[in-house]
mmCIF file of N, CA and C in Angstrom:
data_model
loop_
_atom_site.group_PDB
_atom_site.id
_atom_site.type_symbol
_atom_site.label_atom_id
_atom_site.label_comp_id
_atom_site.label_asym_id
_atom_site.label_seq_id
_atom_site.Cartn_x
_atom_site.Cartn_y
_atom_site.Cartn_z
ATOM 1 N N UNK A 1 -1.719 8.142 13.055
ATOM 2 C CA UNK A 1 -0.373 7.586 12.797
ATOM 3 C C UNK A 1 0.201 8.263 11.614
ATOM 4 N N UNK A 2 1.374 8.834 11.626
ATOM 5 C CA UNK A 2 2.051 9.447 10.516
ATOM 6 C C UNK A 2 2.273 8.302 9.397
ATOM 7 N N UNK A 3 2.187 8.706 8.185
ATOM 8 C CA UNK A 3 2.553 7.931 7.110
ATOM 9 C C UNK A 3 4.052 7.720 6.928
ATOM 10 N N UNK A 4 4.587 6.402 6.812
ATOM 11 C CA UNK A 4 5.972 6.296 6.565
ATOM 12 C C UNK A 4 6.505 7.036 5.360
ATOM 13 N N UNK A 5 7.585 7.584 5.285
ATOM 14 C CA UNK A 5 8.077 8.472 4.238
ATOM 15 C C UNK A 5 9.064 7.638 3.341
ATOM 16 N N UNK A 6 9.091 6.338 3.522
ATOM 17 C CA UNK A 6 10.059 5.464 2.726
ATOM 18 C C UNK A 6 9.315 5.010 1.476
ATOM 19 N N UNK A 7 9.393 5.664 0.384
ATOM 20 C CA UNK A 7 8.992 5.215 -0.929
ATOM 21 C C UNK A 7 9.861 5.728 -2.135
ATOM 22 N N UNK A 8 9.724 4.945 -3.178
ATOM 23 C CA UNK A 8 10.562 5.417 -4.327
ATOM 24 C C UNK A 8 9.494 5.766 -5.388
ATOM 25 N N UNK A 9 9.858 6.531 -6.350
ATOM 26 C CA UNK A 9 9.017 6.831 -7.522
ATOM 27 C C UNK A 9 9.660 6.373 -8.745
ATOM 28 N N UNK A 10 8.785 5.989 -9.694
ATOM 29 C CA UNK A 10 9.109 5.627 -11.042
ATOM 30 C C UNK A 10 8.200 6.365 -11.947
ATOM 31 N N UNK A 11 8.612 6.728 -13.163
ATOM 32 C CA UNK A 11 7.769 7.327 -14.156
ATOM 33 C C UNK A 11 6.773 6.281 -14.659
ATOM 34 N N UNK A 12 5.554 6.752 -14.853
ATOM 35 C CA UNK A 12 4.518 5.930 -15.398
ATOM 36 C C UNK A 12 3.705 6.671 -16.316
ATOM 37 N N UNK A 13 3.296 6.219 -17.533
ATOM 38 C CA UNK A 13 2.489 6.954 -18.386
ATOM 39 C C UNK A 13 1.016 6.222 -18.440
ATOM 40 N N UNK A 14 -0.029 7.065 -18.147
ATOM 41 C CA UNK A 14 -1.297 6.542 -18.261
ATOM 42 C C UNK A 14 -1.661 5.917 -19.631
ATOM 43 N N UNK A 15 -2.510 4.983 -19.559
ATOM 44 C CA UNK A 15 -2.998 4.286 -20.765
ATOM 45 C C UNK A 15 -3.508 5.301 -21.777
ATOM 46 N N UNK A 16 -3.265 5.237 -23.015
ATOM 47 C CA UNK A 16 -3.747 6.128 -24.125
ATOM 48 C C UNK A 16 -2.834 7.490 -24.109
ATOM 49 N N UNK A 17 -1.664 7.447 -23.547
ATOM 50 C CA UNK A 17 -0.871 8.694 -23.569
ATOM 51 C C UNK A 17 -1.122 9.443 -22.288
ATOM 52 N N UNK A 18 -1.364 10.677 -22.347
ATOM 53 C CA UNK A 18 -1.758 11.565 -21.200
ATOM 54 C C UNK A 18 -0.430 11.961 -20.515
ATOM 55 N N UNK A 19 -0.554 12.677 -19.542
ATOM 56 C CA UNK A 19 0.648 13.274 -18.840
ATOM 57 C C UNK A 19 1.328 12.118 -18.070
ATOM 58 N N UNK A 20 2.567 12.313 -17.903
ATOM 59 C CA UNK A 20 3.336 11.310 -17.020
ATOM 60 C C UNK A 20 3.014 11.673 -15.614
ATOM 61 N N UNK A 21 3.032 10.653 -14.790
ATOM 62 C CA UNK A 21 2.763 10.827 -13.393
ATOM 63 C C UNK A 21 3.786 9.873 -12.632
ATOM 64 N N UNK A 22 4.058 10.196 -11.433
ATOM 65 C CA UNK A 22 4.906 9.317 -10.695
ATOM 66 C C UNK A 22 4.166 8.263 -9.966
ATOM 67 N N UNK A 23 4.602 7.010 -10.286
ATOM 68 C CA UNK A 23 3.922 5.753 -9.567
ATOM 69 C C UNK A 23 4.619 5.694 -8.161
ATOM 70 N N UNK A 24 3.817 5.545 -7.223
ATOM 71 C CA UNK A 24 4.256 5.510 -5.787
ATOM 72 C C UNK A 24 4.580 4.068 -5.520
ATOM 73 N N UNK A 25 5.692 3.684 -5.018
ATOM 74 C CA UNK A 25 5.962 2.341 -4.676
ATOM 75 C C UNK A 25 6.558 2.304 -3.393
ATOM 76 N N UNK A 26 6.343 1.150 -2.711
ATOM 77 C CA UNK A 26 7.254 0.672 -1.655
ATOM 78 C C UNK A 26 7.050 1.155 -0.258
ATOM 79 N N UNK A 27 5.842 1.438 0.329
ATOM 80 C CA UNK A 27 5.764 1.549 1.775
ATOM 81 C C UNK A 27 6.016 0.133 2.348
ATOM 82 N N UNK A 28 6.910 0.075 3.191
ATOM 83 C CA UNK A 28 7.345 -1.086 3.910
ATOM 84 C C UNK A 28 7.560 -0.935 5.335
ATOM 85 N N UNK A 29 7.011 -1.870 6.034
ATOM 86 C CA UNK A 29 7.070 -1.801 7.541
ATOM 87 C C UNK A 29 7.401 -3.128 8.073
ATOM 88 N N UNK A 30 8.285 -3.329 8.890
ATOM 89 C CA UNK A 30 8.525 -4.574 9.637
ATOM 90 C C UNK A 30 7.890 -4.484 11.007
ATOM 91 N N UNK A 31 7.075 -5.346 11.402
ATOM 92 C CA UNK A 31 6.509 -5.464 12.664
ATOM 93 C C UNK A 31 6.584 -6.717 13.530
ATOM 94 N N UNK A 32 7.009 -6.651 14.661
ATOM 95 C CA UNK A 32 6.968 -7.774 15.513
ATOM 96 C C UNK A 32 5.710 -7.831 16.389
ATOM 97 N N UNK A 33 5.014 -8.881 16.222
ATOM 98 C CA UNK A 33 3.712 -9.032 16.859
ATOM 99 C C UNK A 33 3.787 -10.545 17.513
ATOM 100 N N UNK A 34 3.487 -10.482 18.784
ATOM 101 C CA UNK A 34 3.470 -11.849 19.564
ATOM 102 C C UNK A 34 4.771 -12.587 19.351
ATOM 103 N N UNK A 35 5.867 -11.774 19.280
ATOM 104 C CA UNK A 35 7.224 -12.349 19.091
ATOM 105 C C UNK A 35 7.575 -12.853 17.774
ATOM 106 N N UNK A 36 6.751 -12.653 16.799
ATOM 107 C CA UNK A 36 7.033 -12.999 15.432
ATOM 108 C C UNK A 36 7.172 -11.769 14.537
ATOM 109 N N UNK A 37 8.148 -11.854 13.619
ATOM 110 C CA UNK A 37 8.383 -10.784 12.644
ATOM 111 C C UNK A 37 7.422 -10.885 11.400
ATOM 112 N N UNK A 38 6.738 -9.782 11.120
ATOM 113 C CA UNK A 38 5.802 -9.738 9.972
ATOM 114 C C UNK A 38 6.255 -8.517 9.135
ATOM 115 N N UNK A 39 5.828 -8.520 7.853
ATOM 116 C CA UNK A 39 6.170 -7.473 6.975
ATOM 117 C C UNK A 39 5.004 -6.971 6.188
ATOM 118 N N UNK A 40 4.754 -5.664 6.259
ATOM 119 C CA UNK A 40 3.629 -5.081 5.548
ATOM 120 C C UNK A 40 4.171 -4.234 4.450
ATOM 121 N N UNK A 41 3.614 -4.505 3.204
ATOM 122 C CA UNK A 41 4.152 -3.794 2.014
ATOM 123 C C UNK A 41 3.017 -3.310 1.184
ATOM 124 N N UNK A 42 3.015 -2.016 0.728
ATOM 125 C CA UNK A 42 2.007 -1.351 -0.081
ATOM 126 C C UNK A 42 2.593 -0.824 -1.304
ATOM 127 N N UNK A 43 2.022 -1.121 -2.430
ATOM 128 C CA UNK A 43 2.420 -0.567 -3.721
ATOM 129 C C UNK A 43 1.265 -0.007 -4.460
ATOM 130 N N UNK A 44 1.671 0.962 -5.356
ATOM 131 C CA UNK A 44 0.783 1.487 -6.319
ATOM 132 C C UNK A 44 1.117 0.851 -7.591
ATOM 133 N N UNK A 45 0.086 0.520 -8.406
ATOM 134 C CA UNK A 45 0.264 -0.108 -9.758
ATOM 135 C C UNK A 45 0.343 0.828 -10.869
ATOM 136 N N UNK A 46 0.062 2.128 -10.470
ATOM 137 C CA UNK A 46 0.188 3.182 -11.590
ATOM 138 C C UNK A 46 -1.250 3.416 -12.305
ATOM 139 N N UNK A 47 -1.217 4.532 -12.950
ATOM 140 C CA UNK A 47 -2.408 4.925 -13.689
ATOM 141 C C UNK A 47 -2.976 3.951 -14.745
ATOM 142 N N UNK A 48 -2.139 3.155 -15.368
ATOM 143 C CA UNK A 48 -2.544 2.191 -16.267
ATOM 144 C C UNK A 48 -3.222 1.004 -15.570
ATOM 145 N N UNK A 49 -2.997 0.817 -14.389
ATOM 146 C CA UNK A 49 -3.661 -0.223 -13.556
ATOM 147 C C UNK A 49 -4.043 0.388 -12.252
ATOM 148 N N UNK A 50 -4.868 1.357 -12.193
ATOM 149 C CA UNK A 50 -5.092 2.163 -11.003
ATOM 150 C C UNK A 50 -5.623 1.492 -9.765
ATOM 151 N N UNK A 51 -4.777 0.898 -9.052
ATOM 152 C CA UNK A 51 -5.057 0.274 -7.722
ATOM 153 C C UNK A 51 -3.893 0.297 -6.914
ATOM 154 N N UNK A 52 -4.080 0.232 -5.593
ATOM 155 C CA UNK A 52 -3.145 0.075 -4.501
ATOM 156 C C UNK A 52 -3.300 -1.183 -3.838
ATOM 157 N N UNK A 53 -2.208 -1.926 -3.707
ATOM 158 C CA UNK A 53 -2.250 -3.230 -3.044
ATOM 159 C C UNK A 53 -1.345 -3.238 -1.809
ATOM 160 N N UNK A 54 -1.941 -3.848 -0.617
ATOM 161 C CA UNK A 54 -1.118 -4.007 0.567
ATOM 162 C C UNK A 54 -1.107 -5.475 0.902
ATOM 163 N N UNK A 55 -0.020 -5.929 1.232
ATOM 164 C CA UNK A 55 0.146 -7.466 1.623
ATOM 165 C C UNK A 55 0.734 -7.441 2.979
ATOM 166 N N UNK A 56 0.329 -8.476 3.804
ATOM 167 C CA UNK A 56 0.994 -8.795 5.144
ATOM 168 C C UNK A 56 1.713 -10.063 4.803
ATOM 169 N N UNK A 57 2.971 -10.121 5.071
ATOM 170 C CA UNK A 57 3.818 -11.264 4.886
ATOM 171 C C UNK A 57 4.378 -11.856 6.176
ATOM 172 N N UNK A 58 4.674 -13.102 6.126
ATOM 173 C CA UNK A 58 5.495 -13.772 7.076
ATOM 174 C C UNK A 58 6.258 -14.772 6.472
ATOM 175 N N UNK A 59 7.512 -14.670 6.534
ATOM 176 C CA UNK A 59 8.445 -15.724 5.829
ATOM 177 C C UNK A 59 8.304 -15.820 4.384
ATOM 178 N N UNK A 60 7.947 -14.740 3.694
ATOM 179 C CA UNK A 60 7.710 -14.752 2.235
ATOM 180 C C UNK A 60 6.309 -15.144 1.745
ATOM 181 N N UNK A 61 5.456 -15.447 2.728
ATOM 182 C CA UNK A 61 4.124 -15.987 2.459
ATOM 183 C C UNK A 61 3.202 -14.854 2.724
ATOM 184 N N UNK A 62 2.283 -14.555 1.795
ATOM 185 C CA UNK A 62 1.209 -13.537 1.866
ATOM 186 C C UNK A 62 0.152 -14.161 2.881
ATOM 187 N N UNK A 63 -0.001 -13.523 3.938
ATOM 188 C CA UNK A 63 -1.132 -13.864 4.834
ATOM 189 C C UNK A 63 -2.477 -13.135 4.719
ATOM 190 N N UNK A 64 -2.321 -11.849 4.246
ATOM 191 C CA UNK A 64 -3.542 -11.103 4.095
ATOM 192 C C UNK A 64 -3.206 -10.061 3.033
ATOM 193 N N UNK A 65 -4.378 -9.595 2.287
ATOM 194 C CA UNK A 65 -4.236 -8.581 1.228
ATOM 195 C C UNK A 65 -5.300 -7.646 1.360
ATOM 196 N N UNK A 66 -5.042 -6.465 0.741
ATOM 197 C CA UNK A 66 -6.099 -5.491 0.572
ATOM 198 C C UNK A 66 -5.801 -4.723 -0.698
ATOM 199 N N UNK A 67 -6.918 -4.548 -1.548
ATOM 200 C CA UNK A 67 -6.643 -3.898 -2.840
ATOM 201 C C UNK A 67 -7.823 -2.938 -2.990
ATOM 202 N N UNK A 68 -7.368 -1.597 -3.325
ATOM 203 C CA UNK A 68 -8.269 -0.548 -3.521
ATOM 204 C C UNK A 68 -7.981 0.056 -4.856
ATOM 205 N N UNK A 69 -9.008 0.197 -5.635
ATOM 206 C CA UNK A 69 -8.985 0.857 -6.921
ATOM 207 C C UNK A 69 -9.156 2.394 -6.836
ATOM 208 N N UNK A 70 -8.503 3.115 -7.872
ATOM 209 C CA UNK A 70 -8.791 4.510 -7.776
ATOM 210 C C UNK A 70 -9.054 5.014 -9.206
ATOM 211 N N UNK A 71 -9.554 4.262 -10.157
ATOM 212 C CA UNK A 71 -9.761 4.650 -11.554
ATOM 213 C C UNK A 71 -10.572 6.037 -11.680
ATOM 214 N N UNK A 72 -11.408 6.371 -10.571
ATOM 215 C CA UNK A 72 -12.122 7.539 -10.633
ATOM 216 C C UNK A 72 -11.226 8.752 -10.411
ATOM 217 N N UNK A 73 -10.080 8.569 -9.952
ATOM 218 C CA UNK A 73 -9.138 9.665 -9.650
ATOM 219 C C UNK A 73 -8.107 9.923 -10.733
ATOM 220 N N UNK A 74 -7.974 9.093 -11.725
ATOM 221 C CA UNK A 74 -6.979 9.214 -12.720
ATOM 222 C C UNK A 74 -6.751 10.498 -13.316
ATOM 223 N N UNK A 75 -7.799 11.241 -13.516
ATOM 224 C CA UNK A 75 -7.837 12.484 -14.197
ATOM 225 C C UNK A 75 -7.656 13.654 -13.282
ATOM 226 N N UNK A 76 -7.592 13.368 -12.049
ATOM 227 C CA UNK A 76 -7.529 14.558 -10.992
ATOM 228 C C UNK A 76 -6.200 15.105 -11.034
ATOM 229 N N UNK A 77 -6.107 16.504 -10.784
ATOM 230 C CA UNK A 77 -4.925 17.244 -10.751
ATOM 231 C C UNK A 77 -3.968 16.833 -9.620
ATOM 232 N N UNK A 78 -4.525 16.459 -8.559
ATOM 233 C CA UNK A 78 -3.833 16.183 -7.386
ATOM 234 C C UNK A 78 -3.677 14.618 -7.142
ATOM 235 N N UNK A 79 -3.617 13.907 -8.291
ATOM 236 C CA UNK A 79 -3.663 12.412 -8.333
ATOM 237 C C UNK A 79 -2.517 11.942 -7.430
ATOM 238 N N UNK A 80 -1.304 12.370 -7.557
ATOM 239 C CA UNK A 80 -0.218 11.793 -6.836
ATOM 240 C C UNK A 80 -0.335 11.911 -5.307
ATOM 241 N N UNK A 81 -0.873 13.132 -4.888
ATOM 242 C CA UNK A 81 -1.086 13.243 -3.416
ATOM 243 C C UNK A 81 -2.239 12.488 -2.900
ATOM 244 N N UNK A 82 -3.232 12.203 -3.706
ATOM 245 C CA UNK A 82 -4.388 11.465 -3.392
ATOM 246 C C UNK A 82 -4.004 9.969 -3.313
ATOM 247 N N UNK A 83 -3.261 9.589 -4.318
ATOM 248 C CA UNK A 83 -2.746 8.045 -4.201
ATOM 249 C C UNK A 83 -1.861 7.852 -3.091
ATOM 250 N N UNK A 84 -0.961 8.823 -2.658
ATOM 251 C CA UNK A 84 -0.063 8.643 -1.653
ATOM 252 C C UNK A 84 -0.831 8.615 -0.369
ATOM 253 N N UNK A 85 -1.891 9.374 -0.260
ATOM 254 C CA UNK A 85 -2.749 9.303 1.028
ATOM 255 C C UNK A 85 -3.503 7.966 1.010
ATOM 256 N N UNK A 86 -4.022 7.593 -0.075
ATOM 257 C CA UNK A 86 -4.663 6.211 -0.120
ATOM 258 C C UNK A 86 -3.703 5.090 0.349
ATOM 259 N N UNK A 87 -2.488 5.146 -0.133
ATOM 260 C CA UNK A 87 -1.445 4.219 0.195
ATOM 261 C C UNK A 87 -1.210 4.205 1.603
ATOM 262 N N UNK A 88 -0.989 5.381 2.213
ATOM 263 C CA UNK A 88 -0.677 5.497 3.648
ATOM 264 C C UNK A 88 -1.826 4.996 4.556
ATOM 265 N N UNK A 89 -3.000 5.398 4.151
ATOM 266 C CA UNK A 89 -4.170 4.928 4.935
ATOM 267 C C UNK A 89 -4.358 3.476 4.928
ATOM 268 N N UNK A 90 -4.187 2.927 3.714
ATOM 269 C CA UNK A 90 -4.376 1.394 3.594
ATOM 270 C C UNK A 90 -3.308 0.681 4.241
ATOM 271 N N UNK A 91 -2.010 1.196 4.200
ATOM 272 C CA UNK A 91 -0.872 0.585 4.816
ATOM 273 C C UNK A 91 -1.071 0.635 6.333
ATOM 274 N N UNK A 92 -1.423 1.739 6.808
ATOM 275 C CA UNK A 92 -1.603 1.908 8.348
ATOM 276 C C UNK A 92 -2.850 1.011 8.848
ATOM 277 N N UNK A 93 -3.761 0.851 8.062
ATOM 278 C CA UNK A 93 -4.886 0.072 8.440
ATOM 279 C C UNK A 93 -4.477 -1.419 8.503
ATOM 280 N N UNK A 94 -3.609 -1.897 7.657
ATOM 281 C CA UNK A 94 -3.153 -3.240 7.747
ATOM 282 C C UNK A 94 -2.342 -3.398 9.067
ATOM 283 N N UNK A 95 -1.400 -2.470 9.298
ATOM 284 C CA UNK A 95 -0.631 -2.474 10.585
ATOM 285 C C UNK A 95 -1.608 -2.558 11.800
ATOM 286 N N UNK A 96 -2.536 -1.630 11.734
ATOM 287 C CA UNK A 96 -3.517 -1.656 12.874
ATOM 288 C C UNK A 96 -4.250 -2.957 12.948
ATOM 289 N N UNK A 97 -4.638 -3.612 11.808
ATOM 290 C CA UNK A 97 -5.401 -4.854 11.995
ATOM 291 C C UNK A 97 -4.502 -5.939 12.617
ATOM 292 N N UNK A 98 -3.238 -5.909 12.265
ATOM 293 C CA UNK A 98 -2.306 -6.909 12.799
ATOM 294 C C UNK A 98 -2.182 -6.700 14.307
ATOM 295 N N UNK A 99 -1.775 -5.475 14.597
ATOM 296 C CA UNK A 99 -1.607 -5.131 16.039
ATOM 297 C C UNK A 99 -2.644 -5.347 16.951
ATOM 298 N N UNK A 100 -3.935 -5.154 16.400
ATOM 299 C CA UNK A 100 -5.144 -5.244 17.266
ATOM 300 C C UNK A 100 -5.604 -6.683 17.583
ATOM 301 N N UNK A 101 -5.000 -7.710 16.674
ATOM 302 C CA UNK A 101 -5.460 -8.982 16.868
ATOM 303 C C UNK A 101 -6.473 -9.424 15.888
ATOM 304 N N UNK A 102 -6.940 -8.461 15.029
ATOM 305 C CA UNK A 102 -8.024 -8.814 13.983
ATOM 306 C C UNK A 102 -7.677 -9.810 13.051
ATOM 307 N N UNK A 103 -6.364 -9.988 12.730
ATOM 308 C CA UNK A 103 -5.843 -10.862 11.838
ATOM 309 C C UNK A 103 -5.401 -12.189 12.491
ATOM 310 N N UNK A 104 -5.483 -12.411 13.846
ATOM 311 C CA UNK A 104 -5.033 -13.581 14.440
ATOM 312 C C UNK A 104 -5.455 -14.890 13.729
ATOM 313 N N UNK A 105 -6.634 -14.914 13.143
ATOM 314 C CA UNK A 105 -7.262 -16.076 12.513
ATOM 315 C C UNK A 105 -6.338 -16.525 11.309
ATOM 316 N N UNK A 106 -5.759 -15.737 10.579
ATOM 317 C CA UNK A 106 -4.974 -15.950 9.471
ATOM 318 C C UNK A 106 -3.459 -16.252 9.828
ATOM 319 N N UNK A 107 -3.157 -15.953 11.083
ATOM 320 C CA UNK A 107 -1.774 -16.227 11.428
ATOM 321 C C UNK A 107 -1.510 -17.575 11.936
ATOM 322 N N UNK A 108 -2.628 -18.325 12.361
ATOM 323 C CA UNK A 108 -2.401 -19.716 12.907
ATOM 324 C C UNK A 108 -2.209 -20.681 11.867
#
């Protein structure tokens, strides 16, 4: 599945100085499943807090979450591309889990 291209970038400076990198924000997808509207949101917390968080929402309530750290990647030259790929994979996995019925237990 292609990664959604809807994201904004904000400047972020890694802890202890270092080069500025763009914090990836805002993969957002609205999904209708079993006649109900859900929202999947994935955000990057930036190099100072190197993790990507994905939430599944319904009516403003978080029903499921996934958090992946990437501290081992902070010094990599291709950090932005690798974080963007991690975000896309994690986002699409949450969408897949919802659509496959894997999360039905938390929806009831």
